[in-house]
């Protein structure tokens, strides 16, 4: 069968012939129909992610993919052996049915950004109805989903910050109350972030970028006096598209209510919560209350599209 194979960290995966998946006790073969290409896949293959593959060659694909079980059930499934292949090994316990009428490729594409946004908003930040949310990196696939889910989960005001003008202009239709351009001077960005906050600190910040945009945001916080106050801004670190490290002045943590936490594998909710979040995300997508753009690409072209900036669209590989 054909699969996207990584032979060395830092190289581009190639579509190659590989052995059929070997099944352990309790596993069955799933025929893969759609597999998203995420930044996690890119970072792991580049060797820059903490969970880069330890054994090579390896079949790529770490997000859930869509496929058909031997009895014909359409599912999103997990496969530790990699999902970017014509077939993969899975277990029923690792599968979630795809709702009728929902396209396989869309279902596969929404899982990673959908559950990530849900986890960050509800599980980590514990968003309450009416609270304000800033999304740093709102023009990415994950950021666009986060803007929509923040509104769905009852956020009062959602401010979307990004660079891509086409996507930024489309965000109000997805629920953003205001947009902020990140590609401007630090002073202008600081001014626009303060303006969008409307004289109060954001309650929740979803951060897909880190580095310079986050540093500028953090510099908008803090009171320059000795009054005793209580405030809380829960900044959830989700991705590091700008820079992997941050300069954080100590005084910001004393003069503001900034609380920084991450959202990822080390602090995930229990499996039943994840399954519920994913099920609700799929339902929202199926009835059109959640929108995302995807681009279907044949698996054979994996090498050519691996590092392509899809400008707010998710590449989905079709075996
Ligand atoms: N922790 C988790 O559970 C989890 C789950 C999903 C995603 N993530 C991570 O979240 C991040 C975003 O994922 P995604 O799927 O949205 O990626 P994506 O669709 O490729 O979007 C990338 C985003 O990063 C922005 N960006 C890239 N470089 C930048 C820079 N130097 N300065 C400012 N903005 C920059 C892009 O802005 P423009 O397009 O406007 O230029 C765009 O908004 C990735 O790091 C991903 O691994 C984490």
GROMACS .gro file of C-alpha atoms and ligand atoms in nm:
model
  367
    1UNK     CA    1   0.000   0.000   0.000
    2UNK     CA    2   0.101   0.365  -0.037
    3UNK     CA    3   0.187   0.585   0.263
    4UNK     CA    4   0.361   0.916   0.347
    5UNK     CA    5   0.696   0.798   0.483
    6UNK     CA    6   0.952   1.003   0.676
    7UNK     CA    7   1.305   0.862   0.648
    8UNK     CA    8   1.501   1.126   0.844
    9UNK     CA    9   1.403   1.415   1.073
   10UNK     CA   10   1.414   1.738   0.877
   11UNK     CA   11   1.349   1.570   0.541
   12UNK     CA   12   1.023   1.590   0.347
   13UNK     CA   13   0.803   1.280   0.364
   14UNK     CA   14   0.757   1.087   0.037
   15UNK     CA   15   0.468   0.878  -0.084
   16UNK     CA   16   0.612   0.524  -0.094
   17UNK     CA   17   0.509   0.159  -0.098
   18UNK     CA   18   0.507   0.013   0.254
   19UNK     CA   19   0.396  -0.311   0.422
   20UNK     CA   20   0.029  -0.353   0.510
   21UNK     CA   21  -0.034  -0.260   0.879
   22UNK     CA   22   0.044  -0.542   1.125
   23UNK     CA   23  -0.250  -0.598   1.360
   24UNK     CA   24  -0.208  -0.652   1.734
   25UNK     CA   25  -0.476  -0.829   1.938
   26UNK     CA   26  -0.801  -0.627   1.928
   27UNK     CA   27  -0.697  -0.416   1.629
   28UNK     CA   28  -0.861  -0.398   1.288
   29UNK     CA   29  -0.777  -0.246   0.954
   30UNK     CA   30  -0.935   0.086   0.863
   31UNK     CA   31  -0.945   0.205   0.502
   32UNK     CA   32  -0.832   0.566   0.522
   33UNK     CA   33  -1.042   0.819   0.329
   34UNK     CA   34  -0.902   1.155   0.447
   35UNK     CA   35  -0.607   1.264   0.658
   36UNK     CA   36  -0.537   1.625   0.765
   37UNK     CA   37  -0.187   1.772   0.738
   38UNK     CA   38  -0.132   1.976   1.056
   39UNK     CA   39   0.151   2.188   1.193
   40UNK     CA   40   0.200   1.914   1.453
   41UNK     CA   41   0.282   1.673   1.167
   42UNK     CA   42   0.527   1.929   1.023
   43UNK     CA   43   0.694   1.998   1.360
   44UNK     CA   44   0.730   1.628   1.440
   45UNK     CA   45   0.879   1.552   1.099
   46UNK     CA   46   1.115   1.849   1.130
   47UNK     CA   47   1.235   1.715   1.466
   48UNK     CA   48   1.138   2.039   1.642
   49UNK     CA   49   0.848   1.892   1.843
   50UNK     CA   50   0.900   1.722   2.180
   51UNK     CA   51   0.718   1.417   2.039
   52UNK     CA   52   0.924   1.378   1.718
   53UNK     CA   53   0.931   1.013   1.600
   54UNK     CA   54   1.202   0.815   1.779
   55UNK     CA   55   1.209   0.531   1.522
   56UNK     CA   56   1.254   0.590   1.147
   57UNK     CA   57   1.138   0.535   0.880
   58UNK     CA   58   0.789   0.619   1.006
   59UNK     CA   59   0.447   0.666   0.848
   60UNK     CA   60   0.337   1.028   0.911
   61UNK     CA   61   0.000   1.146   1.040
   62UNK     CA   62  -0.059   1.210   1.409
   63UNK     CA   63  -0.405   1.370   1.404
   64UNK     CA   64  -0.723   1.166   1.382
   65UNK     CA   65  -0.808   1.069   1.024
   66UNK     CA   66  -1.131   0.956   0.858
   67UNK     CA   67  -1.185   0.606   0.731
   68UNK     CA   68  -1.411   0.304   0.694
   69UNK     CA   69  -1.402   0.003   0.925
   70UNK     CA   70  -1.442  -0.347   0.773
   71UNK     CA   71  -1.819  -0.335   0.852
   72UNK     CA   72  -1.851  -0.009   0.655
   73UNK     CA   73  -1.886   0.228   0.954
   74UNK     CA   74  -1.748   0.574   0.875
   75UNK     CA   75  -1.526   0.686   1.163
   76UNK     CA   76  -1.265   0.927   1.281
   77UNK     CA   77  -0.988   0.706   1.411
   78UNK     CA   78  -0.651   0.718   1.584
   79UNK     CA   79  -0.357   0.505   1.479
   80UNK     CA   80  -0.023   0.528   1.662
   81UNK     CA   81   0.139   0.374   1.353
   82UNK     CA   82   0.050   0.683   1.144
   83UNK     CA   83  -0.261   0.776   0.951
   84UNK     CA   84  -0.122   0.912   0.620
   85UNK     CA   85  -0.164   0.581   0.441
   86UNK     CA   86  -0.417   0.384   0.239
   87UNK     CA   87  -0.481   0.159   0.537
   88UNK     CA   88  -0.401   0.176   0.910
   89UNK     CA   89  -0.447  -0.029   1.227
   90UNK     CA   90  -0.698   0.095   1.483
   91UNK     CA   91  -0.920  -0.020   1.770
   92UNK     CA   92  -1.295   0.038   1.810
   93UNK     CA   93  -1.215   0.227   2.132
   94UNK     CA   94  -1.012   0.476   1.928
   95UNK     CA   95  -1.294   0.545   1.682
   96UNK     CA   96  -1.581   0.795   1.678
   97UNK     CA   97  -1.861   0.767   1.419
   98UNK     CA   98  -1.885   1.049   1.164
   99UNK     CA   99  -2.239   1.195   1.164
  100UNK     CA  100  -2.448   1.119   0.854
  101UNK     CA  101  -2.422   1.392   0.595
  102UNK     CA  102  -2.085   1.520   0.720
  103UNK     CA  103  -1.805   1.490   0.467
  104UNK     CA  104  -1.508   1.268   0.571
  105UNK     CA  105  -1.244   1.528   0.482
  106UNK     CA  106  -1.417   1.807   0.677
  107UNK     CA  107  -1.466   1.582   0.979
  108UNK     CA  108  -1.100   1.483   0.975
  109UNK     CA  109  -0.989   1.846   0.931
  110UNK     CA  110  -1.193   1.991   1.218
  111UNK     CA  111  -1.091   1.745   1.487
  112UNK     CA  112  -0.747   1.881   1.581
  113UNK     CA  113  -0.827   2.257   1.581
  114UNK     CA  114  -1.178   2.200   1.715
  115UNK     CA  115  -1.083   1.997   2.019
  116UNK     CA  116  -0.779   2.221   2.081
  117UNK     CA  117  -0.999   2.532   2.095
  118UNK     CA  118  -1.257   2.358   2.312
  119UNK     CA  119  -0.986   2.237   2.554
  120UNK     CA  120  -0.826   2.580   2.576
  121UNK     CA  121  -1.153   2.768   2.627
  122UNK     CA  122  -1.338   2.534   2.860
  123UNK     CA  123  -1.092   2.293   3.015
  124UNK     CA  124  -0.799   2.529   3.071
  125UNK     CA  125  -0.936   2.887   3.080
  126UNK     CA  126  -1.277   2.784   3.219
  127UNK     CA  127  -1.445   3.051   3.006
  128UNK     CA  128  -1.762   3.191   3.158
  129UNK     CA  129  -2.053   3.340   2.963
  130UNK     CA  130  -2.002   3.707   2.880
  131UNK     CA  131  -1.623   3.705   2.922
  132UNK     CA  132  -1.399   3.869   2.663
  133UNK     CA  133  -1.161   3.662   2.451
  134UNK     CA  134  -0.859   3.764   2.242
  135UNK     CA  135  -0.734   3.515   1.981
  136UNK     CA  136  -0.369   3.570   1.879
  137UNK     CA  137  -0.327   3.392   1.545
  138UNK     CA  138  -0.696   3.405   1.453
  139UNK     CA  139  -0.620   3.384   1.080
  140UNK     CA  140  -0.487   3.027   1.109
  141UNK     CA  141  -0.712   2.723   1.079
  142UNK     CA  142  -0.710   2.671   1.456
  143UNK     CA  143  -0.765   3.042   1.528
  144UNK     CA  144  -1.067   3.068   1.297
  145UNK     CA  145  -1.226   2.769   1.471
  146UNK     CA  146  -1.142   2.923   1.812
  147UNK     CA  147  -1.320   3.249   1.723
  148UNK     CA  148  -1.635   3.056   1.631
  149UNK     CA  149  -1.625   2.823   1.934
  150UNK     CA  150  -1.560   3.113   2.173
  151UNK     CA  151  -1.884   3.273   2.052
  152UNK     CA  152  -2.066   2.940   2.062
  153UNK     CA  153  -1.951   2.891   2.422
  154UNK     CA  154  -2.091   3.228   2.526
  155UNK     CA  155  -1.801   3.472   2.509
  156UNK     CA  156  -1.923   3.831   2.526
  157UNK     CA  157  -1.661   3.993   2.304
  158UNK     CA  158  -1.419   3.811   2.074
  159UNK     CA  159  -1.125   4.001   1.925
  160UNK     CA  160  -0.937   3.830   1.641
  161UNK     CA  161  -0.572   3.922   1.574
  162UNK     CA  162  -0.379   3.805   1.267
  163UNK     CA  163  -0.190   3.909   0.954
  164UNK     CA  164  -0.352   3.762   0.644
  165UNK     CA  165  -0.585   4.041   0.519
  166UNK     CA  166  -0.822   3.805   0.331
  167UNK     CA  167  -0.884   3.587   0.636
  168UNK     CA  168  -0.888   3.879   0.880
  169UNK     CA  169  -1.161   4.047   0.674
  170UNK     CA  170  -1.370   3.727   0.683
  171UNK     CA  171  -1.353   3.683   1.062
  172UNK     CA  172  -1.641   3.916   1.160
  173UNK     CA  173  -1.875   3.690   0.961
  174UNK     CA  174  -1.751   3.401   1.178
  175UNK     CA  175  -1.829   3.589   1.500
  176UNK     CA  176  -1.536   3.823   1.568
  177UNK     CA  177  -1.653   4.151   1.722
  178UNK     CA  178  -1.330   4.326   1.622
  179UNK     CA  179  -1.011   4.244   1.434
  180UNK     CA  180  -0.655   4.362   1.496
  181UNK     CA  181  -0.372   4.357   1.243
  182UNK     CA  182  -0.054   4.202   1.384
  183UNK     CA  183   0.169   4.322   1.099
  184UNK     CA  184   0.224   4.675   1.223
  185UNK     CA  185   0.474   4.844   1.455
  186UNK     CA  186   0.483   4.739   1.821
  187UNK     CA  187   0.344   5.079   1.927
  188UNK     CA  188   0.056   5.064   1.677
  189UNK     CA  189  -0.024   4.705   1.773
  190UNK     CA  190  -0.018   4.792   2.145
  191UNK     CA  191  -0.256   5.081   2.076
  192UNK     CA  192  -0.496   4.864   1.872
  193UNK     CA  193  -0.498   4.584   2.130
  194UNK     CA  194  -0.576   4.831   2.411
  195UNK     CA  195  -0.844   4.992   2.195
  196UNK     CA  196  -1.004   4.655   2.117
  197UNK     CA  197  -1.000   4.562   2.487
  198UNK     CA  198  -1.214   4.872   2.551
  199UNK     CA  199  -1.052   4.991   2.874
  200UNK     CA  200  -1.064   4.651   3.048
  201UNK     CA  201  -0.824   4.359   3.037
  202UNK     CA  202  -0.925   4.058   2.829
  203UNK     CA  203  -1.050   3.773   3.045
  204UNK     CA  204  -0.908   3.500   2.822
  205UNK     CA  205  -0.634   3.503   2.558
  206UNK     CA  206  -0.586   3.207   2.323
  207UNK     CA  207  -0.232   3.221   2.196
  208UNK     CA  208  -0.135   3.028   1.883
  209UNK     CA  209   0.176   3.241   1.817
  210UNK     CA  210   0.401   3.321   2.118
  211UNK     CA  211   0.707   3.541   2.062
  212UNK     CA  212   0.666   3.901   1.943
  213UNK     CA  213   0.283   3.922   1.921
  214UNK     CA  214   0.253   3.780   2.273
  215UNK     CA  215   0.524   4.010   2.407
  216UNK     CA  216   0.341   4.313   2.267
  217UNK     CA  217   0.012   4.190   2.413
  218UNK     CA  218   0.172   4.132   2.755
  219UNK     CA  219   0.309   4.488   2.745
  220UNK     CA  220  -0.052   4.617   2.737
  221UNK     CA  221  -0.109   4.472   3.086
  222UNK     CA  222  -0.015   4.605   3.427
  223UNK     CA  223  -0.105   4.909   3.634
  224UNK     CA  224   0.153   5.182   3.691
  225UNK     CA  225   0.048   5.259   4.049
  226UNK     CA  226   0.033   5.097   4.394
  227UNK     CA  227  -0.349   5.057   4.418
  228UNK     CA  228  -0.461   4.712   4.536
  229UNK     CA  229  -0.685   4.548   4.275
  230UNK     CA  230  -0.799   4.207   4.162
  231UNK     CA  231  -0.796   4.120   3.794
  232UNK     CA  232  -0.748   3.800   3.596
  233UNK     CA  233  -0.631   3.748   3.237
  234UNK     CA  234  -0.593   3.377   3.160
  235UNK     CA  235  -0.349   3.341   2.872
  236UNK     CA  236  -0.357   2.992   2.722
  237UNK     CA  237  -0.050   2.897   2.519
  238UNK     CA  238  -0.153   2.661   2.235
  239UNK     CA  239   0.097   2.707   1.953
  240UNK     CA  240   0.425   2.883   1.879
  241UNK     CA  241   0.400   2.985   1.514
  242UNK     CA  242   0.598   3.308   1.569
  243UNK     CA  243   0.882   3.209   1.808
  244UNK     CA  244   0.935   2.922   2.054
  245UNK     CA  245   1.049   3.146   2.345
  246UNK     CA  246   0.913   3.456   2.515
  247UNK     CA  247   1.071   3.750   2.701
  248UNK     CA  248   0.848   3.806   3.002
  249UNK     CA  249   0.919   4.106   3.231
  250UNK     CA  250   0.874   3.993   3.593
  251UNK     CA  251   0.688   4.308   3.692
  252UNK     CA  252   0.396   4.228   3.458
  253UNK     CA  253   0.313   3.928   3.674
  254UNK     CA  254   0.300   4.148   3.987
  255UNK     CA  255   0.123   4.450   3.842
  256UNK     CA  256  -0.148   4.264   3.648
  257UNK     CA  257  -0.374   3.961   3.680
  258UNK     CA  258  -0.187   3.768   3.410
  259UNK     CA  259  -0.200   3.390   3.451
  260UNK     CA  260  -0.019   3.179   3.191
  261UNK     CA  261  -0.101   2.816   3.121
  262UNK     CA  262  -0.061   2.579   2.829
  263UNK     CA  263  -0.307   2.355   2.650
  264UNK     CA  264  -0.178   2.033   2.502
  265UNK     CA  265  -0.098   1.670   2.566
  266UNK     CA  266   0.041   1.727   2.916
  267UNK     CA  267  -0.281   1.876   3.055
  268UNK     CA  268  -0.560   1.725   2.844
  269UNK     CA  269  -0.908   1.644   2.978
  270UNK     CA  270  -1.013   1.281   3.033
  271UNK     CA  271  -1.109   1.074   2.726
  272UNK     CA  272  -1.485   1.107   2.787
  273UNK     CA  273  -1.457   1.489   2.785
  274UNK     CA  274  -1.249   1.480   2.466
  275UNK     CA  275  -1.503   1.251   2.298
  276UNK     CA  276  -1.788   1.482   2.402
  277UNK     CA  277  -1.605   1.791   2.272
  278UNK     CA  278  -1.530   1.619   1.943
  279UNK     CA  279  -1.887   1.496   1.905
  280UNK     CA  280  -2.023   1.847   1.965
  281UNK     CA  281  -1.769   1.997   1.724
  282UNK     CA  282  -1.874   1.751   1.451
  283UNK     CA  283  -2.242   1.829   1.513
  284UNK     CA  284  -2.176   2.204   1.483
  285UNK     CA  285  -1.988   2.144   1.157
  286UNK     CA  286  -2.261   1.914   1.023
  287UNK     CA  287  -2.537   2.170   1.077
  288UNK     CA  288  -2.331   2.462   0.940
  289UNK     CA  289  -2.281   2.648   1.268
  290UNK     CA  290  -1.904   2.591   1.242
  291UNK     CA  291  -1.722   2.667   0.918
  292UNK     CA  292  -1.375   2.590   0.786
  293UNK     CA  293  -1.201   2.582   0.450
  294UNK     CA  294  -1.014   2.274   0.335
  295UNK     CA  295  -0.814   2.178   0.028
  296UNK     CA  296  -0.817   1.813  -0.079
  297UNK     CA  297  -0.483   1.691  -0.214
  298UNK     CA  298  -0.396   1.338  -0.337
  299UNK     CA  299  -0.165   1.154  -0.093
  300UNK     CA  300   0.082   1.109  -0.380
  301UNK     CA  301   0.148   1.486  -0.368
  302UNK     CA  302   0.235   1.492   0.003
  303UNK     CA  303   0.595   1.598  -0.059
  304UNK     CA  304   0.489   1.896  -0.271
  305UNK     CA  305   0.233   2.036  -0.030
  306UNK     CA  306   0.408   1.953   0.300
  307UNK     CA  307   0.540   2.305   0.367
  308UNK     CA  308   0.283   2.503   0.171
  309UNK     CA  309   0.122   2.793   0.362
  310UNK     CA  310  -0.245   2.725   0.292
  311UNK     CA  311  -0.345   3.072   0.417
  312UNK     CA  312  -0.619   2.971   0.654
  313UNK     CA  313  -0.719   2.650   0.472
  314UNK     CA  314  -0.640   2.299   0.598
  315UNK     CA  315  -0.474   2.058   0.355
  316UNK     CA  316  -0.643   1.718   0.367
  317UNK     CA  317  -0.461   1.426   0.206
  318UNK     CA  318  -0.677   1.179   0.017
  319UNK     CA  319  -0.522   0.830  -0.022
  320LIG     N1  320  -0.179   2.252   2.157
  320LIG     C1  321  -0.271   2.203   2.076
  320LIG     O1  322  -0.352   2.121   2.117
  320LIG     C2  323  -0.278   2.250   1.934
  320LIG     C3  324  -0.383   2.210   1.851
  320LIG     C4  325  -0.395   2.268   1.723
  320LIG     C5  326  -0.295   2.357   1.679
  320LIG     N2  327  -0.190   2.385   1.762
  320LIG     C6  328  -0.083   2.476   1.718
  320LIG     O2  329  -0.139   2.604   1.694
  320LIG     C7  330  -0.062   2.671   1.595
  320LIG     C8  331  -0.155   2.722   1.485
  320LIG     O3  332  -0.213   2.611   1.418
  320LIG     P1  333  -0.299   2.632   1.286
  320LIG     O4  334  -0.352   2.500   1.248
  320LIG     O5  335  -0.393   2.744   1.304
  320LIG     O6  336  -0.187   2.678   1.182
  320LIG     P2  337  -0.204   2.751   1.042
  320LIG     O7  338  -0.339   2.728   0.986
  320LIG     O8  339  -0.084   2.714   0.963
  320LIG     O9  340  -0.196   2.906   1.080
  320LIG     C9  341  -0.078   2.963   1.124
  320LIG    C10  342  -0.110   3.092   1.195
  320LIG    O10  343   0.011   3.145   1.249
  320LIG    C11  344   0.027   3.278   1.202
  320LIG     N3  345   0.169   3.309   1.196
  320LIG    C12  346   0.269   3.232   1.147
  320LIG     N4  347   0.387   3.292   1.169
  320LIG    C13  348   0.362   3.410   1.232
  320LIG    C14  349   0.442   3.517   1.280
  320LIG     N5  350   0.576   3.514   1.268
  320LIG     N6  351   0.382   3.622   1.339
  320LIG    C15  352   0.248   3.627   1.352
  320LIG     N7  353   0.166   3.528   1.307
  320LIG    C16  354   0.223   3.422   1.249
  320LIG    C17  355  -0.045   3.282   1.069
  320LIG    O11  356  -0.077   3.416   1.038
  320LIG     P3  357  -0.120   3.466   0.892
  320LIG    O12  358  -0.182   3.350   0.820
  320LIG    O13  359  -0.215   3.576   0.921
  320LIG    O14  360   0.006   3.512   0.826
  320LIG    C18  361  -0.168   3.199   1.104
  320LIG    O15  362  -0.258   3.275   1.180
  320LIG    C19  363   0.041   2.569   1.546
  320LIG    O16  364   0.162   2.592   1.617
  320LIG    C20  365  -0.018   2.436   1.587
  320LIG    O17  366   0.079   2.335   1.605
  320LIG    C21  367  -0.181   2.334   1.887
   0.00000   0.00000   0.00000
